[in-house]
Coordinates of C-alpha atoms and ligand atoms in Angstrom, one line a residue:
M7 CA 21.1 3.1 -34.1
I8 CA 19.7 4.5 -30.5
T9 CA 18.8 8.1 -30.9
Q10 CA 18.7 10.6 -28.5
A11 CA 14.6 10.7 -28.8
S12 CA 14.4 7.0 -28.5
V13 CA 16.6 7.0 -25.1
R14 CA 14.0 9.6 -23.9
F15 CA 10.7 8.0 -24.7
Q16 CA 11.7 4.4 -23.2
P17 CA 10.1 3.7 -20.2
A18 CA 11.9 3.5 -16.8
R19 CA 13.0 0.1 -15.5
W20 CA 10.9 -0.4 -13.3
Q21 CA 7.4 0.5 -16.0
Q22 CA 9.1 -2.4 -17.7
E23 CA 9.0 -4.9 -14.6
L24 CA 5.8 -4.1 -13.9
A25 CA 4.6 -4.8 -17.4
R26 CA 5.7 -8.2 -16.7
A27 CA 3.6 -8.4 -13.4
V28 CA 1.8 -11.8 -13.2
A29 CA -2.3 -11.6 -13.8
H30 CA -2.6 -15.1 -13.6
P31 CA -3.0 -17.2 -11.1
L32 CA -2.1 -20.6 -12.6
E33 CA 1.0 -18.9 -13.9
L34 CA 1.7 -17.6 -10.2
L35 CA 1.1 -21.1 -9.2
H36 CA 3.6 -22.7 -11.8
L37 CA 6.4 -20.0 -11.2
L38 CA 6.4 -21.7 -7.2
E39 CA 6.2 -25.0 -8.1
I40 CA 3.1 -25.6 -6.6
D41 CA 0.2 -28.2 -8.2
P42 CA -3.1 -26.2 -7.8
A43 CA -4.9 -29.4 -7.8
T44 CA -3.0 -31.0 -5.1
V45 CA -3.5 -28.2 -2.6
G46 CA -7.2 -27.7 -2.2
L47 CA -6.8 -24.5 -3.7
E48 CA -10.0 -23.4 -5.0
L49 CA -9.3 -20.6 -7.3
S50 CA -11.6 -17.6 -8.2
A51 CA -12.4 -18.0 -12.4
Q52 CA -13.9 -14.9 -12.4
T53 CA -13.3 -11.8 -10.1
R54 CA -13.3 -8.4 -11.0
F55 CA -10.6 -7.6 -9.2
R56 CA -7.7 -9.0 -11.3
Q57 CA -4.6 -10.7 -9.9
R58 CA -1.4 -8.7 -10.3
V59 CA 2.0 -9.5 -8.9
P60 CA 4.9 -8.1 -9.6
R61 CA 7.8 -10.8 -10.3
P62 CA 10.4 -9.3 -7.7
F63 CA 7.7 -9.9 -5.2
I64 CA 7.0 -13.5 -6.3
A65 CA 10.9 -14.3 -5.8
R66 CA 10.5 -13.6 -2.4
M67 CA 8.0 -16.8 -2.0
R68 CA 8.3 -20.0 -1.2
K69 CA 8.2 -22.4 -3.5
G70 CA 6.0 -25.2 -3.3
D71 CA 4.4 -23.6 -0.1
P72 CA 0.5 -22.6 -0.9
H73 CA 0.5 -21.4 2.9
D74 CA 3.4 -18.8 1.9
P75 CA 1.9 -15.2 3.5
L76 CA 3.4 -13.4 0.9
L77 CA 0.8 -15.5 -1.5
R78 CA -1.8 -15.6 0.5
Q79 CA -1.9 -11.9 0.0
V80 CA -2.5 -11.6 -3.7
L81 CA -4.0 -15.1 -4.8
P82 CA -7.8 -14.8 -5.7
L83 CA -9.4 -17.2 -3.8
A84 CA -12.9 -18.6 -4.8
E85 CA -13.8 -17.7 -0.8
E86 CA -13.8 -14.1 -2.1
D87 CA -17.1 -14.7 -3.8
R88 CA -18.6 -15.6 -0.8
A89 CA -21.1 -13.1 0.5
V90 CA -20.6 -12.5 4.1
A91 CA -22.8 -10.3 6.2
G92 CA -21.4 -6.8 7.8
Y93 CA -19.4 -6.6 4.7
G94 CA -19.8 -4.2 2.1
T95 CA -18.4 -2.2 -0.6
D96 CA -17.4 0.8 1.2
P97 CA -16.3 0.3 4.5
V98 CA -14.4 2.9 5.5
G99 CA -17.1 5.9 3.8
D100 CA -14.5 7.3 1.7
L101 CA -17.8 7.9 -0.9
L102 CA -19.1 10.0 1.6
A103 CA -16.0 12.0 2.9
E104 CA -15.1 13.0 -1.2
T105 CA -15.2 16.9 -1.2
V106 CA -14.1 17.2 -4.5
P107 CA -13.4 14.5 -7.3
G108 CA -10.2 12.5 -5.5
V109 CA -10.2 14.3 -2.6
L110 CA -10.9 12.7 0.7
H111 CA -11.1 15.4 3.6
K112 CA -11.6 13.1 6.8
Y113 CA -9.7 14.3 9.0
A114 CA -8.1 17.8 10.4
G115 CA -5.5 19.5 8.9
R116 CA -4.6 16.4 6.5
A117 CA -6.1 15.9 3.0
L118 CA -5.6 12.8 1.1
L119 CA -5.6 12.7 -3.1
I120 CA -6.9 9.6 -4.9
A121 CA -3.8 10.3 -7.3
T122 CA -4.8 7.2 -9.5
G123 CA -6.8 3.9 -9.2
A124 CA -4.0 2.0 -10.5
C125 CA -1.9 -0.1 -8.2
A126 CA 1.6 -2.3 -8.8
V127 CA 0.0 -5.3 -6.7
H128 CA -3.4 -6.2 -6.4
C129 CA -4.0 -7.0 -2.6
R130 CA -7.0 -9.3 -1.8
Y131 CA -8.1 -7.5 1.7
C132 CA -7.7 -4.2 -0.2
F133 CA -10.6 -1.9 1.2
R134 CA -10.6 0.0 -1.8
R135 CA -11.0 -2.9 -4.3
H136 CA -14.6 -1.8 -5.0
Y137 CA -13.8 2.0 -5.4
P138 CA -15.6 3.2 -8.4
Y139 CA -11.5 5.3 -9.2
A140 CA -12.5 5.3 -13.1
D141 CA -15.0 8.7 -11.8
S142 CA -13.0 9.9 -9.0
T143 CA -8.9 10.6 -9.2
A144 CA -7.3 13.9 -8.6
A145 CA -5.5 13.7 -11.6
A146 CA -8.8 14.6 -13.7
D147 CA -8.3 18.2 -15.5
H148 CA -4.8 18.1 -14.6
W149 CA -5.7 18.0 -10.8
A150 CA -7.2 21.9 -10.8
P151 CA -10.2 20.9 -8.3
A152 CA -8.1 19.5 -6.2
L153 CA -5.5 22.1 -6.3
A154 CA -8.2 24.6 -5.7
Y155 CA -9.7 23.0 -3.1
L156 CA -5.9 22.6 -1.1
A157 CA -5.4 25.9 -1.7
A158 CA -8.8 27.2 -0.3
D159 CA -8.5 25.8 3.0
T160 CA -5.6 26.8 5.2
S161 CA -6.0 24.4 7.9
I162 CA -4.8 21.6 5.7
S163 CA -0.7 21.8 6.5
E164 CA -0.3 18.1 4.8
V165 CA -1.5 16.3 1.6
I166 CA -1.3 12.7 1.4
L167 CA -1.0 11.1 -2.0
S168 CA -2.7 7.6 -2.1
G169 CA -4.4 5.7 -4.5
G170 CA -4.6 3.2 -5.7
D171 CA -0.6 3.7 -5.2
P172 CA 0.5 6.9 -6.1
L173 CA 3.8 5.6 -7.6
S174 CA 2.5 4.0 -10.2
L175 CA 2.4 7.7 -11.9
P176 CA 5.4 8.4 -14.0
D177 CA 7.9 10.8 -12.2
A178 CA 6.9 13.6 -14.4
K179 CA 3.4 14.0 -13.5
L180 CA 4.2 13.6 -10.0
A181 CA 7.4 16.2 -10.0
G182 CA 4.7 18.6 -11.7
L183 CA 2.1 18.2 -8.8
A184 CA 4.7 18.1 -6.0
A185 CA 6.0 21.6 -7.4
R186 CA 2.4 23.0 -7.7
L187 CA 1.8 21.9 -4.2
A188 CA 5.1 23.7 -2.8
A189 CA 3.4 26.5 -4.0
I190 CA 0.4 26.4 -2.1
A191 CA 2.0 28.5 0.9
H192 CA 0.2 26.8 4.2
L193 CA 0.9 23.2 3.3
A194 CA 4.0 22.1 5.1
R195 CA 4.0 18.4 4.5
L196 CA 4.1 16.1 1.2
R197 CA 3.2 12.4 2.6
V198 CA 3.4 9.3 0.0
H199 CA 1.2 6.2 1.0
T200 CA 2.4 3.8 -1.4
R201 CA 3.5 -0.3 -1.6
L202 CA 5.6 0.1 -4.7
P203 CA 9.1 0.5 -2.9
V204 CA 8.5 -3.0 -1.3
V205 CA 6.8 -4.9 -3.9
L206 CA 9.0 -3.3 -6.8
P207 CA 12.2 -2.0 -5.1
Q208 CA 13.5 -0.5 -8.9
R209 CA 10.8 2.1 -8.5
V210 CA 12.9 3.9 -5.9
D211 CA 15.2 5.6 -8.2
D212 CA 16.7 9.3 -8.6
R213 CA 14.0 10.6 -10.4
L214 CA 11.7 9.9 -7.6
I215 CA 14.2 11.0 -4.7
D216 CA 14.6 13.8 -6.9
W217 CA 10.6 15.4 -6.8
L218 CA 10.0 13.7 -3.5
T219 CA 12.7 15.7 -1.8
G220 CA 13.1 18.6 -4.1
T221 CA 10.8 21.1 -2.7
R222 CA 10.7 22.9 0.3
L223 CA 7.4 20.7 1.4
S224 CA 9.0 18.0 4.2
P225 CA 8.5 14.4 2.7
V226 CA 6.9 11.2 4.7
M227 CA 6.6 7.9 3.2
V228 CA 4.2 5.5 4.8
I229 CA 4.9 2.2 3.2
H230 CA 3.1 -0.8 3.3
A231 CA 4.4 -4.0 4.1
N232 CA 2.9 -7.1 6.4
H233 CA 5.0 -9.6 6.6
A234 CA 9.1 -9.6 7.6
N235 CA 9.9 -12.0 4.6
E236 CA 8.5 -9.0 2.4
I237 CA 11.9 -6.8 3.3
D238 CA 14.6 -8.5 1.1
A239 CA 17.8 -7.1 0.4
A240 CA 16.8 -4.9 -2.3
V241 CA 13.7 -3.3 -0.6
R242 CA 16.0 -2.6 2.4
Q243 CA 18.6 -0.5 0.0
A244 CA 15.7 1.4 -1.8
L245 CA 14.2 2.3 1.9
L246 CA 17.8 3.5 3.3
A247 CA 18.3 5.4 0.0
L248 CA 15.1 6.9 0.3
R249 CA 15.9 7.6 4.5
D250 CA 19.4 9.0 3.4
A251 CA 18.0 11.7 1.5
G252 CA 15.6 13.2 3.9
V253 CA 12.6 11.3 3.8
T254 CA 10.9 10.3 6.9
L255 CA 9.9 6.8 6.8
L256 CA 7.0 4.8 8.3
N257 CA 4.9 1.2 7.8
Q258 CA 1.1 0.6 7.9
S259 CA 0.2 -3.4 7.8
V260 CA -3.1 -4.3 7.6
L261 CA -3.6 -8.0 10.7
L262 CA -4.6 -10.8 8.4
K263 CA -5.2 -13.9 9.6
G264 CA -2.7 -16.8 7.8
V265 CA -0.1 -14.1 6.7
N266 CA 1.1 -12.1 10.4
D267 CA -1.6 -13.0 13.2
S268 CA 0.9 -13.8 15.6
A269 CA 3.4 -12.2 17.9
D270 CA 6.1 -13.8 16.6
A271 CA 5.6 -12.3 12.8
L272 CA 4.8 -8.6 13.9
C273 CA 8.1 -9.0 16.0
D274 CA 9.7 -10.1 13.0
L275 CA 8.5 -7.4 10.9
S276 CA 8.8 -4.7 13.2
E277 CA 12.8 -5.6 13.5
A278 CA 12.8 -6.0 9.6
L279 CA 11.4 -2.6 9.3
F280 CA 13.8 -1.1 11.8
R281 CA 16.8 -2.4 9.8
A282 CA 15.5 -0.7 6.7
G283 CA 15.4 2.4 8.6
V284 CA 11.3 2.2 8.7
L285 CA 9.3 2.6 12.3
P286 CA 6.1 0.8 12.3
Y287 CA 3.1 3.4 12.3
Y288 CA -0.6 1.7 12.1
L289 CA -1.6 -1.9 11.9
H290 CA -5.1 -1.7 10.9
L291 CA -7.3 -4.1 11.8
L292 CA -9.3 -5.4 8.8
D293 CA -11.8 -3.4 7.2
K294 CA -15.2 -5.2 6.3
V295 CA -15.1 -5.4 2.6
A296 CA -16.6 -7.9 0.5
G297 CA -14.3 -10.3 -0.4
A298 CA -11.7 -10.3 2.4
A299 CA -13.6 -11.7 5.1
H300 CA -11.2 -14.7 5.6
F301 CA -8.9 -12.5 6.2
D302 CA -10.5 -11.2 9.5
V303 CA -8.6 -11.5 12.7
D304 CA -11.5 -10.5 15.8
E305 CA -10.5 -7.8 18.2
A306 CA -9.6 -9.5 20.9
A307 CA -7.3 -12.1 19.7
A308 CA -5.7 -9.1 18.1
A309 CA -5.4 -7.3 21.5
A310 CA -4.0 -10.6 22.8
I311 CA -1.2 -10.6 20.3
M312 CA -0.2 -6.7 20.9
Q313 CA 0.3 -7.5 24.7
T314 CA 2.8 -9.8 23.9
V315 CA 4.4 -8.1 21.1
R316 CA 4.3 -5.2 23.9
A317 CA 6.3 -7.6 25.7
R318 CA 9.0 -8.3 23.8
L319 CA 9.3 -4.7 21.6
P320 CA 10.9 -1.2 22.5
G321 CA 7.9 1.0 22.4
Y322 CA 8.9 2.1 19.4
L323 CA 8.7 -0.7 17.1
V324 CA 5.3 -1.5 18.3
P325 CA 2.6 -0.2 15.7
R326 CA -0.6 1.1 16.9
L327 CA -3.5 -1.2 16.6
V328 CA -6.1 0.8 14.8
R329 CA -9.9 0.4 13.3
E330 CA -11.1 2.9 10.8
R331 CA -14.9 3.7 11.3
A332 CA -16.9 5.7 8.7
G333 CA -17.1 9.5 10.2
A334 CA -14.6 9.0 13.2
P335 CA -12.4 12.1 13.5
Y336 CA -8.9 9.8 13.7
K337 CA -8.1 6.1 13.1
L338 CA -9.7 4.5 16.4
P339 CA -7.5 3.1 18.6
A340 CA -8.6 -0.7 18.9
E341 CA -7.4 -1.7 22.5
T342 CA -8.4 0.0 25.4
Ligands
PLP417 C1 -6.1 7.3 7.0 C2 -6.4 8.9 6.4 C3 -5.6 10.0 6.4 C4 -4.2 9.8 7.5 O1 -4.2 9.5 8.7 P1 -3.1 9.7 9.7 O2 -4.0 9.5 11.1 O3 -2.6 10.9 9.7 O4 -2.2 8.9 9.2 C5 -5.8 10.7 5.9 N1 -7.3 10.8 5.0 C6 -7.6 10.0 5.4 C7 -8.9 9.7 4.3 C8 -7.8 8.5 5.5 O5 -8.1 7.2 5.8
SF4_418 S1 -1.6 -1.5 -2.9 FE1 -2.3 -0.2 -1.2 S2 -4.1 0.5 -2.6 FE2 -3.3 -1.5 -3.9 S3 -4.3 -2.7 -3.6 FE3 -2.9 -3.1 -2.1 S4 -3.6 -2.6 -0.5 FE4 -4.7 -2.1 -1.9

């Protein structure tokens, strides 16, 4: 018999799905009917940043195609182990920007909380892949140092929940945090940086929408999709539900060689985002993080792609190409 209590402690559907994420490259290739021996993929045997891919994301990859743009983002390759000059472990200076554990205050008016180190998907190009999360999430001590910092600085009007992926935390915890943020009078906006609605759209359920839209803070969500194929009907439905609940939706992408480094790919992405109620926000040049050099698109090539994109799309569907530089007061425009 199912008792009240056992129902209550049942993990949410998205948590069950997350627990089934595929952690081994050979299993991933098997699901995609790709023979690792025949396609010349050299898998990374030893990586400290393990593969992790939710199955709904895998379902959007093309079977039999080792160059699939979604697969490339998540498959650990031996190229990652190559040391490349100029690529380090903290390319954007986050460790220097940390004020109290888990709080990054780099830019005027906005403070970013590292809510958790955990992500639903492990993106091979991630600039935080070497970040020492265990010592520095804002969730330590029930958020007390982070909340004290935010409360003491009246110049901060926006809090950004980031990570890791903040939506890998349970809703009860996030709801508690949102309520305590709303109690800080000078805060006006609550922004969430997350890839979860894209890689696991089941994450967007009533409980999430309740806490995100249930305080006096204006909710903003910045999702992260790099390719139009990431946005299928289920993702679109999840995003439109957020938009209909009053959440302002933006997208950030990373310009990645072999994934989206063409005007066609970027235009298709913008169109797919718009159909899902999302406007493109930033297109980041790759941060020079060790292990990601094989994704780099140089600045001249990026500028040429953007010229074509601009000639094809309405201005509001053109993302801002930016480069992050340690110590800069904002994300620097990369074409001038
Ligand atoms: C990117 C970033 C922000 C947000 O910048 P916006 O330009 O407002 O999107 C805030 N804080 C940190 C530390 C960041 O890296
Ligand atoms: S979801 Fe975001 S933080 Fe997590 S690995 Fe991917 S890019 Fe990095």
